[in-house]
CSV table of C-alpha atoms in Angstrom, one decimal:
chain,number,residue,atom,x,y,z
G,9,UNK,CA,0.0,0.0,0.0
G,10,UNK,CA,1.5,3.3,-1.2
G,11,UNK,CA,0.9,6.2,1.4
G,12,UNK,CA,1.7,9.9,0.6
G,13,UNK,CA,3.4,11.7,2.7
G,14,UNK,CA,1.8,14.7,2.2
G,15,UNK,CA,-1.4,13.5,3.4
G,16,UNK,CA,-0.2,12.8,7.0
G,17,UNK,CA,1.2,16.1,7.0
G,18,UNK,CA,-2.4,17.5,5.9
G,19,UNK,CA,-4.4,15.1,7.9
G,20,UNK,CA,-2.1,16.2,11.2
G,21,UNK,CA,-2.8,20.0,10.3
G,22,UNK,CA,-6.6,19.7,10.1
G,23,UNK,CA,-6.1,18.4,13.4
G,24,UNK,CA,-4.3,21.4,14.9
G,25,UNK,CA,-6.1,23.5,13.2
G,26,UNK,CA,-9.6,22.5,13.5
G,27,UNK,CA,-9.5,21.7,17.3
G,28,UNK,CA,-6.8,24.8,18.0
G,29,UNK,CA,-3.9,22.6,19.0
G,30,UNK,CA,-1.1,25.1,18.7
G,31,UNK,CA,-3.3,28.6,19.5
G,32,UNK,CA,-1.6,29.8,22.5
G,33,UNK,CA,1.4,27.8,22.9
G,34,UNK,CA,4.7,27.4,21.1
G,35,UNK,CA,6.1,24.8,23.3
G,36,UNK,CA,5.5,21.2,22.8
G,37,UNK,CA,5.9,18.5,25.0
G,38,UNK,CA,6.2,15.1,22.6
G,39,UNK,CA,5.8,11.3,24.1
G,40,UNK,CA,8.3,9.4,22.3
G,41,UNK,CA,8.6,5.6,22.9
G,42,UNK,CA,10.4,5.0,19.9
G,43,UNK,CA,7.8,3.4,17.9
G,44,UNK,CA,6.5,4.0,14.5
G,45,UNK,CA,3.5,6.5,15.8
G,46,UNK,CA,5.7,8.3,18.1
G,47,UNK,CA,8.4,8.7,15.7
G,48,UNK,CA,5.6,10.0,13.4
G,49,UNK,CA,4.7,12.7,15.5
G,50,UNK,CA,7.9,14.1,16.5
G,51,UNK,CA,9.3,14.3,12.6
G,52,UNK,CA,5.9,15.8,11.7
G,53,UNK,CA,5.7,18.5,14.3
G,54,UNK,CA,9.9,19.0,13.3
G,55,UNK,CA,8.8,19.8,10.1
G,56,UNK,CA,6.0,22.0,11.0
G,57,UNK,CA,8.2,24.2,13.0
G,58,UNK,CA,9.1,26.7,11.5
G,59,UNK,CA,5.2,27.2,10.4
G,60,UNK,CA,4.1,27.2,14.0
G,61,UNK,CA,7.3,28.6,15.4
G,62,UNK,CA,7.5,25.8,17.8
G,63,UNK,CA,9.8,24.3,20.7
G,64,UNK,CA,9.9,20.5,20.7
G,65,UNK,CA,11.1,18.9,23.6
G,66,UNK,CA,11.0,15.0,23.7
G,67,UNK,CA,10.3,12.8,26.4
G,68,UNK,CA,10.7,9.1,26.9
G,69,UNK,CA,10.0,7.0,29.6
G,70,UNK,CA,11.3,3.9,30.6
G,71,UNK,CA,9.3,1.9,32.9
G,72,UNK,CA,11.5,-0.3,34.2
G,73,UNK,CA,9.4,-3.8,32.5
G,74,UNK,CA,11.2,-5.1,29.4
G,75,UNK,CA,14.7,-5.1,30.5
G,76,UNK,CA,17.5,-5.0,27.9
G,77,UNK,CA,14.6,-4.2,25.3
G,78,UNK,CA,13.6,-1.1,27.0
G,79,UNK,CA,16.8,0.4,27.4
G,80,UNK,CA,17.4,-0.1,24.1
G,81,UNK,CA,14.2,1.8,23.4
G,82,UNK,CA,15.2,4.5,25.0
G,83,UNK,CA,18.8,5.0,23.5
G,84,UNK,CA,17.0,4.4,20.2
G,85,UNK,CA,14.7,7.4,21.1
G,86,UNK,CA,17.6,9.7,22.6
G,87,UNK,CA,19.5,9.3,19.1
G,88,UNK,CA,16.5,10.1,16.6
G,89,UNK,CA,15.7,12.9,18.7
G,90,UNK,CA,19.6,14.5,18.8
G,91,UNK,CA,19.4,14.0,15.0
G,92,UNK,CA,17.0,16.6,14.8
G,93,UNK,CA,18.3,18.5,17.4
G,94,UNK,CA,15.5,18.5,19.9
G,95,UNK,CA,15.8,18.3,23.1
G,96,UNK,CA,15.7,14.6,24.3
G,97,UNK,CA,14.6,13.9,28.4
G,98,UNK,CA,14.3,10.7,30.0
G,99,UNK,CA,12.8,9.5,33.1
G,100,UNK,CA,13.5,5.9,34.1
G,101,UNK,CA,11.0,4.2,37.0
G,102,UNK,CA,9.5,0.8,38.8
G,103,UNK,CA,6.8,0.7,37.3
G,104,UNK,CA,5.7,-2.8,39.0
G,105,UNK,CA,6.6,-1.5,42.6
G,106,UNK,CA,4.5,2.0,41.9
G,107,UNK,CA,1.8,-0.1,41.6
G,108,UNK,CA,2.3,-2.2,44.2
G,109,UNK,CA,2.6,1.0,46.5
G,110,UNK,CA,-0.4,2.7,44.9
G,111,UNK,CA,-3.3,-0.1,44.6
G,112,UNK,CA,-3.1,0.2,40.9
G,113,UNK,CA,-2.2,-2.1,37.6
G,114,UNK,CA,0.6,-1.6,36.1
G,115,UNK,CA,-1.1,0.1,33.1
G,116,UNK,CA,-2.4,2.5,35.7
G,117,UNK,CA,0.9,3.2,37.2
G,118,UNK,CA,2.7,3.1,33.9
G,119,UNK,CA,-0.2,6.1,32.2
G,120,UNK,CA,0.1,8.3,35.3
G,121,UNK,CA,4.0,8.2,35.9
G,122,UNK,CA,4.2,9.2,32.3
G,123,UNK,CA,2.1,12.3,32.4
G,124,UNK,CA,3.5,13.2,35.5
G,125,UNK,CA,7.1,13.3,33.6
G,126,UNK,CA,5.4,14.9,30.8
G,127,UNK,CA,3.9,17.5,33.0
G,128,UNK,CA,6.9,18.3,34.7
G,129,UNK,CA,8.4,18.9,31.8
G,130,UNK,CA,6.2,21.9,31.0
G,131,UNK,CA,7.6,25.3,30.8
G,132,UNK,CA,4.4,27.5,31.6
G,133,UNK,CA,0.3,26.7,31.6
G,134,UNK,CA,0.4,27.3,27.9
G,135,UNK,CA,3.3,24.3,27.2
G,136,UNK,CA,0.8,21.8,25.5
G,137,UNK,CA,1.4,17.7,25.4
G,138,UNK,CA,1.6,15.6,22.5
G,139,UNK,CA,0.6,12.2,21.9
G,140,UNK,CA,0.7,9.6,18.9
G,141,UNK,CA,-2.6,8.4,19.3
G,142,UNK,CA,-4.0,7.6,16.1
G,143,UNK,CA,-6.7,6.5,14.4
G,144,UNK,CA,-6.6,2.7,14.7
G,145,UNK,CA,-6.2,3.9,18.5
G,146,UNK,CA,-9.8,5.7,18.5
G,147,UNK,CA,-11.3,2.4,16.9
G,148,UNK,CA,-9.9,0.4,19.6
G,149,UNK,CA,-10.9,2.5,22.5
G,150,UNK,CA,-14.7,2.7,20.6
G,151,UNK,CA,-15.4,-0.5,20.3
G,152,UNK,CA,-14.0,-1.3,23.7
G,153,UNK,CA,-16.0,1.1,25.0
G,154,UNK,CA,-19.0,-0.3,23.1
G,155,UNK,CA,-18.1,-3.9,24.7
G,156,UNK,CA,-18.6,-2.6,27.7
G,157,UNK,CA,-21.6,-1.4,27.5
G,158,UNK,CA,-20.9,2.2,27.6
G,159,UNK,CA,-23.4,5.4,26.7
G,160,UNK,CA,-22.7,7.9,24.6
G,161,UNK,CA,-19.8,8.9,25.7
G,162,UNK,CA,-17.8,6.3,25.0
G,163,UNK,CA,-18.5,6.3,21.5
G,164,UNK,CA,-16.7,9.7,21.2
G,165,UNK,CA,-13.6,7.5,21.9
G,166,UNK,CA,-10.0,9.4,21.7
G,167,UNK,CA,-10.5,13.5,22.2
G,168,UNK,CA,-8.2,15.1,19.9
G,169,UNK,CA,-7.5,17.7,22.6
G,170,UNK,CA,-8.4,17.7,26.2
G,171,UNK,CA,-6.9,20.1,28.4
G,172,UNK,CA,-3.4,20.5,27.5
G,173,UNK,CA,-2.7,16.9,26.3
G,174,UNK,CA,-3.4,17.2,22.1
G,175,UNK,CA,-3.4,14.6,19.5
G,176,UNK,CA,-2.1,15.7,16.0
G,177,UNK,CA,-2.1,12.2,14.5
G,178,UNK,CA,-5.8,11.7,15.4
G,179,UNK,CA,-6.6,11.4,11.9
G,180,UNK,CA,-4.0,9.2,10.6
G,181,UNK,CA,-4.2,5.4,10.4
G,182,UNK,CA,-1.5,3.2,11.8
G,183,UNK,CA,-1.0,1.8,7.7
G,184,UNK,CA,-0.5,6.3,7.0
G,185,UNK,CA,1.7,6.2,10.0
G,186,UNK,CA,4.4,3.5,8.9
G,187,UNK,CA,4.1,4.9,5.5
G,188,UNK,CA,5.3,8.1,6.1
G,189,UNK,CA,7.9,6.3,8.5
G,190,UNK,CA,9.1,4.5,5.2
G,191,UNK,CA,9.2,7.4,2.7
G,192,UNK,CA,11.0,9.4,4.8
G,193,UNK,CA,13.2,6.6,5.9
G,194,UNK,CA,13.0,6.4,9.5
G,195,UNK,CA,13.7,3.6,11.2
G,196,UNK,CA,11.7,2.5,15.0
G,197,UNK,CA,11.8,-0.1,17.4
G,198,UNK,CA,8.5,-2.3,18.1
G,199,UNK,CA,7.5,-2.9,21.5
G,200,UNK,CA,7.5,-6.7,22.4
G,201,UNK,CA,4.4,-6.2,24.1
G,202,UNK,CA,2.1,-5.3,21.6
G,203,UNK,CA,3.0,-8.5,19.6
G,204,UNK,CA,1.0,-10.3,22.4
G,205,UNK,CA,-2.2,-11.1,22.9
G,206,UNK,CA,-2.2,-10.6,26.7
G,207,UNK,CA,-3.9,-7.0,27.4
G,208,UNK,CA,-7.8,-6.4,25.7
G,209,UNK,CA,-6.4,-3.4,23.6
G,210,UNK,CA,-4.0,-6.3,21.4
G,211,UNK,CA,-7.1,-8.7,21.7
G,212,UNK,CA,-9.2,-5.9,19.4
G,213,UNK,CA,-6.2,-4.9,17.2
G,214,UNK,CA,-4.7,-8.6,16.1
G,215,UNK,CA,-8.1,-10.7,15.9
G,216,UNK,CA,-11.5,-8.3,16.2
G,217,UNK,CA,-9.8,-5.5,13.5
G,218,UNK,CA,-9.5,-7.9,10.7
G,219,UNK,CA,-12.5,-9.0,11.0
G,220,UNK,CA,-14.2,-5.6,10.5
G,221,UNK,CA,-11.9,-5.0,7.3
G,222,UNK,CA,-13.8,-7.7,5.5
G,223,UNK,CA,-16.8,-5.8,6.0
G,224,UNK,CA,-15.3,-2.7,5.3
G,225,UNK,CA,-11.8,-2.3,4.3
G,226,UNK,CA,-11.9,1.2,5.1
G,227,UNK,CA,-13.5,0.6,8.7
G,228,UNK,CA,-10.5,3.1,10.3
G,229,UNK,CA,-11.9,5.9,8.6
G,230,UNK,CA,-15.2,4.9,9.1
G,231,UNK,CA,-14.9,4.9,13.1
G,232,UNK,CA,-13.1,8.2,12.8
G,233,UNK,CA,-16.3,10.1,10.8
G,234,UNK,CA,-18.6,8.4,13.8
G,235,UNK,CA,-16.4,9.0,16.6
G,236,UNK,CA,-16.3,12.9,15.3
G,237,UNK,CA,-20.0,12.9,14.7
G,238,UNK,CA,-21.1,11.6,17.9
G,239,UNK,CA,-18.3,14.2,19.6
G,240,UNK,CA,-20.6,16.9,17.8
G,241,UNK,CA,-23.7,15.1,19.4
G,242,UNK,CA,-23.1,14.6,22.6
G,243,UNK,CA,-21.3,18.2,23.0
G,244,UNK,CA,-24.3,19.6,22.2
G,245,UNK,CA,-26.5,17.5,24.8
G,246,UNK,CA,-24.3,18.2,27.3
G,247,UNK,CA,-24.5,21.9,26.7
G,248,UNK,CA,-28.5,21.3,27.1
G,249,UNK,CA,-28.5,19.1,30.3
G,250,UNK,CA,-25.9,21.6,31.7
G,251,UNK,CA,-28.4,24.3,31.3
G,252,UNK,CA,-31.6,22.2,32.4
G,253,UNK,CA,-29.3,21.2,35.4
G,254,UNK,CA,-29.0,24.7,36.5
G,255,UNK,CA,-32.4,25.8,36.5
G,256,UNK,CA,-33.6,22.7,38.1
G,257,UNK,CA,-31.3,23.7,40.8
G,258,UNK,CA,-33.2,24.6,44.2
G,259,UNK,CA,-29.9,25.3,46.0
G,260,UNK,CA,-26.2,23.9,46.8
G,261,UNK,CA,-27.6,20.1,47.2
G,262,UNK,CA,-31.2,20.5,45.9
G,263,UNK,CA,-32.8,20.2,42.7
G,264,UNK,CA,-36.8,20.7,41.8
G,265,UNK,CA,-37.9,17.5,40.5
G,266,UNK,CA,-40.9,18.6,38.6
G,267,UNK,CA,-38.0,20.4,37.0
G,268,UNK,CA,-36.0,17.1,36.1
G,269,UNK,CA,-39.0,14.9,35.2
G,270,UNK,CA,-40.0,17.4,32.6
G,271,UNK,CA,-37.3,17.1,30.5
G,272,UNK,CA,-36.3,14.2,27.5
G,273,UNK,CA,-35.6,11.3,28.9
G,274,UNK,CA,-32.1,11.5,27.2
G,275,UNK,CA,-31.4,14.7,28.8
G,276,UNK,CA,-32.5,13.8,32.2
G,277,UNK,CA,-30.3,10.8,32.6
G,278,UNK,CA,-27.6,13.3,31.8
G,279,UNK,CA,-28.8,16.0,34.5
G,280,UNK,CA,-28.9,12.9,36.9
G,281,UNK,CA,-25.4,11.8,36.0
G,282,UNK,CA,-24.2,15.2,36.7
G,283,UNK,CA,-25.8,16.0,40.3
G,284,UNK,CA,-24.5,12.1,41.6
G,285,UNK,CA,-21.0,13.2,39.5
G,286,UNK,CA,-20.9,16.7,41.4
G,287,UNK,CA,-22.1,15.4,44.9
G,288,UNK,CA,-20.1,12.4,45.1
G,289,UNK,CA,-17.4,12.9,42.7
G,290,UNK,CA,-18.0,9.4,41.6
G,291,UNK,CA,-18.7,8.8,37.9
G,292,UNK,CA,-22.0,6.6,38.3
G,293,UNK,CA,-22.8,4.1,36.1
G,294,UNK,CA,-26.2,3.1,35.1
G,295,UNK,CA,-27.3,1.6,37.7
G,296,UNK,CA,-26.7,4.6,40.0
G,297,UNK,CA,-28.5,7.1,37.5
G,298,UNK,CA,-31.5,4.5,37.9
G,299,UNK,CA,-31.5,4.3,41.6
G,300,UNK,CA,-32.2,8.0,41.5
G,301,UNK,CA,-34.7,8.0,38.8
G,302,UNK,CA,-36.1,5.3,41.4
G,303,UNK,CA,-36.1,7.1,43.9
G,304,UNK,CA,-37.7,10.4,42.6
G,305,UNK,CA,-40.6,8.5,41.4
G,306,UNK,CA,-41.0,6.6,44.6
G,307,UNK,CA,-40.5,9.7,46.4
G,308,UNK,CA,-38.2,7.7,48.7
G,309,UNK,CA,-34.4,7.9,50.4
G,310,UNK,CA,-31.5,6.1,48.9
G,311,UNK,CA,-28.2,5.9,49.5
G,312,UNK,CA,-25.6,5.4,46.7
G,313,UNK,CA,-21.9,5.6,47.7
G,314,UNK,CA,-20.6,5.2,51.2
G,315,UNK,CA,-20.8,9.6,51.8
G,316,UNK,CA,-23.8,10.0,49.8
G,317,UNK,CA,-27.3,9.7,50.1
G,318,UNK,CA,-30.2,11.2,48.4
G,319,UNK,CA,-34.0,11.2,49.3
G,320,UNK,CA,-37.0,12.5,47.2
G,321,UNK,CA,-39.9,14.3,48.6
G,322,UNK,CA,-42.5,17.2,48.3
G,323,UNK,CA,-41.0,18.0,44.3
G,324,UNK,CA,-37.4,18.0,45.5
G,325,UNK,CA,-33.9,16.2,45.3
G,326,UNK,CA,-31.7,16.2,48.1
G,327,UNK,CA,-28.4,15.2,48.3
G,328,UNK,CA,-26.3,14.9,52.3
G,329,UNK,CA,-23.1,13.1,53.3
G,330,UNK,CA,-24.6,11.2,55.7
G,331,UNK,CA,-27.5,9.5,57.5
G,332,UNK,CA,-28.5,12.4,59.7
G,333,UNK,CA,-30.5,13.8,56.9
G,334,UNK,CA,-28.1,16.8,56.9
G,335,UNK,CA,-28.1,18.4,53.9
G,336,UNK,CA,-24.0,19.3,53.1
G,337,UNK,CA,-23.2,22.7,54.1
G,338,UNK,CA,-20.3,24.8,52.5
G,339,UNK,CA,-19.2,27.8,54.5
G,340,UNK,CA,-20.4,31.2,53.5
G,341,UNK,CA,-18.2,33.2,51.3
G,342,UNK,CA,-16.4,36.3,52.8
G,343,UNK,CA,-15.1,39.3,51.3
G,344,UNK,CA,-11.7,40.0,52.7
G,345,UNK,CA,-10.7,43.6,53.9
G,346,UNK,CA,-7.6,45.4,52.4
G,347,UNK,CA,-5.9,44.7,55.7
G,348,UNK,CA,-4.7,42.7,58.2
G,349,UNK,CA,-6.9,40.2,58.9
G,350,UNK,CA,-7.7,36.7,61.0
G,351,UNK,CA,-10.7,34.7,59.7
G,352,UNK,CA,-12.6,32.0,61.3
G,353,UNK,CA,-13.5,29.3,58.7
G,354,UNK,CA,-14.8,26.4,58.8
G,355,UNK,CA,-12.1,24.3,60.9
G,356,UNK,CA,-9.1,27.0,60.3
G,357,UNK,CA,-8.2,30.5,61.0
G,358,UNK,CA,-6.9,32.7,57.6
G,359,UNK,CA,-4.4,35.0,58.8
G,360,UNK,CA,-3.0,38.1,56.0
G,361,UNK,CA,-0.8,40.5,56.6
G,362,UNK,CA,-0.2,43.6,54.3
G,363,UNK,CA,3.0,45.0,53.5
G,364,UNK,CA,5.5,46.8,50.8
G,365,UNK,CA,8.6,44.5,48.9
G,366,UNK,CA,11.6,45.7,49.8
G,367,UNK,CA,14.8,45.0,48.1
G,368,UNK,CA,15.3,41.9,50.7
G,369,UNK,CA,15.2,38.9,48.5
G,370,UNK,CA,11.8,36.8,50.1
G,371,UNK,CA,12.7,32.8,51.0
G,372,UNK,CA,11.6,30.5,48.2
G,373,UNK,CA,9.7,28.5,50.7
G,374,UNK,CA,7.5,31.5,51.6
G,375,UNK,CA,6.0,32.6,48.3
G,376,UNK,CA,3.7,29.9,47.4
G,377,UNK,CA,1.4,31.7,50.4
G,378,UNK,CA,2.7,35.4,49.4
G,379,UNK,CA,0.3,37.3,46.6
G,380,UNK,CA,0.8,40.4,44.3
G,381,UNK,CA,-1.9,42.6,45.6
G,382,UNK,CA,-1.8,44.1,42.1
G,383,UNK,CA,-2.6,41.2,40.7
G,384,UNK,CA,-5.8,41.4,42.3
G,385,UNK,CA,-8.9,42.1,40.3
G,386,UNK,CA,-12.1,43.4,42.3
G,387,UNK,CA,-13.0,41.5,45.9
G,388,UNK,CA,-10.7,39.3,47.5
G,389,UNK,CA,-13.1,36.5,48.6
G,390,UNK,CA,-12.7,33.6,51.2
G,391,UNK,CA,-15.0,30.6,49.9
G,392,UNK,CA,-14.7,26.7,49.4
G,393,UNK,CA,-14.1,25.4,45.9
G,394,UNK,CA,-16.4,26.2,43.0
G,395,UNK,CA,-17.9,24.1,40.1
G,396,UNK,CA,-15.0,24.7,37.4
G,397,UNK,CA,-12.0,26.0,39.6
G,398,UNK,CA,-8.8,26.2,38.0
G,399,UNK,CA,-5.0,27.2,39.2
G,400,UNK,CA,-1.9,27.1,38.0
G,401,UNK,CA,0.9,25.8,40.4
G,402,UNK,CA,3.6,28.4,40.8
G,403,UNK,CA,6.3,25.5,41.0
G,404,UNK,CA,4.3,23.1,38.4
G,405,UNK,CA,3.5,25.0,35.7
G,406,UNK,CA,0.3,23.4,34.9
G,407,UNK,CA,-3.3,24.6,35.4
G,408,UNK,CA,-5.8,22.1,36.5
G,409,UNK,CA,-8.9,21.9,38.1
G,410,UNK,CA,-9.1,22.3,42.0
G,411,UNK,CA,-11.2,18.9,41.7
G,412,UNK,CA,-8.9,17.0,39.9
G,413,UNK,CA,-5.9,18.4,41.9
G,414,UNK,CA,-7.9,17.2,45.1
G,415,UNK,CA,-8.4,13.3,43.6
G,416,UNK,CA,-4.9,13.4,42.7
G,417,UNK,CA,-3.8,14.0,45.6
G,418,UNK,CA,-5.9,11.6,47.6
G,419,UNK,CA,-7.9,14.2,49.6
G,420,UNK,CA,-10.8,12.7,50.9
G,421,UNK,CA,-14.1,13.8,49.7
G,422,UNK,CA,-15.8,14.4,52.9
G,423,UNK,CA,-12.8,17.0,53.3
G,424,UNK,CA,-12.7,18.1,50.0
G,425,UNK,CA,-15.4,20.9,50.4
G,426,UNK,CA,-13.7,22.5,53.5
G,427,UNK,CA,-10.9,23.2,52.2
G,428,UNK,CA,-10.4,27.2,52.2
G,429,UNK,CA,-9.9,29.0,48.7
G,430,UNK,CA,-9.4,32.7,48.0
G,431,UNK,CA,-10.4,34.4,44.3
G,432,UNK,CA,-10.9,37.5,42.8
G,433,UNK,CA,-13.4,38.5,40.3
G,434,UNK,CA,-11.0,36.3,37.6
G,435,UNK,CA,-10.7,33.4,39.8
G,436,UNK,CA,-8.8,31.5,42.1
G,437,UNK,CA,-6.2,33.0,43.7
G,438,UNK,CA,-4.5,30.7,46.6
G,439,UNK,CA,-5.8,27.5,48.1
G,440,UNK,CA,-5.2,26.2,51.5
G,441,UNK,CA,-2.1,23.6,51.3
G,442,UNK,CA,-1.2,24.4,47.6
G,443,UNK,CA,0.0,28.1,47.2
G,444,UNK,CA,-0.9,31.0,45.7
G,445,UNK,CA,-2.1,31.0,41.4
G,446,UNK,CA,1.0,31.1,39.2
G,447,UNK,CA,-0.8,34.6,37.1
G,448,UNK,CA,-0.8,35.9,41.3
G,449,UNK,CA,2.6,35.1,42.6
G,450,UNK,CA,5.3,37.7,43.8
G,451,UNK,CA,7.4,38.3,40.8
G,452,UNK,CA,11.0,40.8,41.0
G,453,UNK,CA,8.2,43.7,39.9
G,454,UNK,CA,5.9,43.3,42.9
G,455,UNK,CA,5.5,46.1,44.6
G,456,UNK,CA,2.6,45.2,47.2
G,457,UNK,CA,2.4,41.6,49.1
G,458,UNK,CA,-0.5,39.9,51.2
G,459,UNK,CA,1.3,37.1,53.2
G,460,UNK,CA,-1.0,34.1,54.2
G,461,UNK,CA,-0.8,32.1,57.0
């Protein structure tokens, strides 16, 4: 089969185009295990950088599983990249014993060491992180969805962008892939591992893909027009349940259920999916949505993870973290003073202090919890977390959402909403045991400082 070269070139810049890949950043993280996709994607985006004025920086990671094989891999990857002069790095781990140590599969350890490294590696919130996943990858991940009996959602399979993880070669097939990697004479390593039938991604590419291709020898590109259309789809219904959600809401943990019983049933599966989702921060499966459909026509009390119950009566939804019937409480917002201040909240006292940078130079260690006060736009408010809070770590570079920040770090739920945060009228400014917002921190121009304690 005879691949042009131009086309993955052209397929990859629809994707960064069409799903804005490249818009605000110029630096570019690229995974690169040495095989054919990755070595793809790294001589692609080298030859589109001049036209997006970019900064490659490679990244490999060795998990510590194939031996002799693996280290091979990664001196294979090392050399390609120095002979395009990027920037090679290369983080070498146990993958096994992080498992072992975390309660998690290998696969598990292996996915989140390697974004960690990748993360790490970025230079500002705007660094983005590029994969190889590719086309034969979003069929795989559909129909094993699909096998699972997953909703919509599934069906969207691989997101081309999400976050600041992108996927340039989201259009290309696997054939494409090695085609360009033999016109332009590149050589890669094949890992040993996806020879094997062992893991259910292998199962679907070496005996369920062939059989597709007799159907439909074009069945890749096929899976990529449905995956895209039902992206469009269920974007869309999202945006409506989103709104039906918010004016079904009563208050912080109540929702009208004359409100959620008039809507499509499509729709209110999704609203219910999102209240148990917001509540519990548990992604609930079917059976959970049901439950609560259950229990709003039965007008009865239920209770569906170990900190969260729900009970239906006289048209309304309510939603506590435990048996007492009491309904979960956040602490009232308060607008903090332009001065020194100690605040009661919740289970801790907030302490500022106000003062003028001198030419001193401040201790490292102090300025996650110092902030430019000129950085501040309108009300300095003292609240718990928000639906949608973001921050950039001042030492990590990367922006991610207060509730993914929390899971990552294992904070309890129960413990999750009493944490303190302090925003402005643009958004989080400094959390309680993380620091102070990379766009707020104390930079050699600061003139003004509130310390926090």
């Amino acid at each position: 089969m005879s691949i042009n070269t131009s086309l993955v070139l052209e397929k990859a810049k629809k994707a960064i185009e069409e799903y804005k890949m490249l818009e605000s950043s110029n630096t570019v993280v690229v995974g690169l295990s040495g095989g054919a996709d990755s070595v793809c994607l790294l001589h692609v985006l080298y030859t589109l950088k001049d036209e997006y004025k970019l900064k490659l920086i490679a990244s490999h990671v060795n998990h510590g599983i194939r031996g002799e094989e693996a280290e091979n891999d990664a001196l294979f990857s090392k050399n390609f990249a120095e002979t395009l002069n990027v920037d090679f790095k290369l983080l070498q781990v146990d993958c096994v014993k992080e498992s072992q140590e975390n309660g998690e599969t290998t696969e598990e350890a292996g996915r989140r060491l390697r974004y960690e490294f990748f993360n790490s590696l970025c230079e500002d919130e705007n660094t983005v992180i590029a994969t190889a996943h590719n086309s034969n990858d979003n069929l795989e991940t559909v129909i094993f969805n699909i096998s699972r009996g997953s909703a919509l959602s599934g069906a969207k399979g691989i997101p081309p962008k999400r976050d600041n993880i992108i996927r340039p070669l989201i259009f290309c097939s696997r054939a494409e892939i090695e085609g360009y990697c033999k016109e332009n004479n590149l050589s890669f390593v094949t890992d040993s591992t996806n020879l094997s039938d062992d893991y259910t991604r292998n199962k679907i590419r070496h005996s369920v893909l062939p059989e597709l291709e007799k159907v439909n020898s074009n069945v890749v590109e096929a899976f990529t027009r449905f995956s895209e259309s039902v992206r469009i789809d269920d974007d869309y219904l999202d945006f409506v349940a989103e709104n039906a959600l918010e004016k079904a809401k009563l208050s912080e943990c109540s929702y009208s259920t004359e409100a959620i019983n008039s809507l499509h049933p499509s729709i209110k599966r999704r609203v219910i999916f999102k209240v148990i989702n917001r509540f519990s921060e548990e992604l609930p499966d079917s059976k959970k949505i049901n439950l609560v459909l259950s229990c709003i026509s039965e007008n009865s009390k239920i209770q569906l993870y170990k900190n969260c119950y729900c009970e239906s009566k006289e048209n309304e939804l309510k939603f506590f973290k435990n048996d007492n019937n009491k309904e979960c409480e956040k602490q009232e917002p308060k607008i903090l003073e332009y001065e020194n201040f100690s605040v009661n909240f919740g289970g801790y006292t907030v302490k500022g202090e106000y003062f003028s940078k001198t030419s001193q130079k401040i201790n490292d260690l102090l300025l996650d919890n110092l902030i430019d006060c000129d950085t501040i736009n309108g009300n300095l408010i003292l609240r718990t977390r928000n639906e949608g809070d973001k921050i950039t770590l001042r030492k990590r570079k990367v922006t991610k959402s207060l509730k993914k920040l929390f899971i990552e770090e294992n904070i309890p739920k129960e413990k999750r909403d009493l944490i303190p945060v302090i925003s402005d009228d643009n958004g989080v400014v400094w959390v309680k045991g993380y620091g102070v917002n990379k766009k707020n921190a104390v930079t050699d121009m600061t003139k003004n400082i509130l310390s926090l304690e």
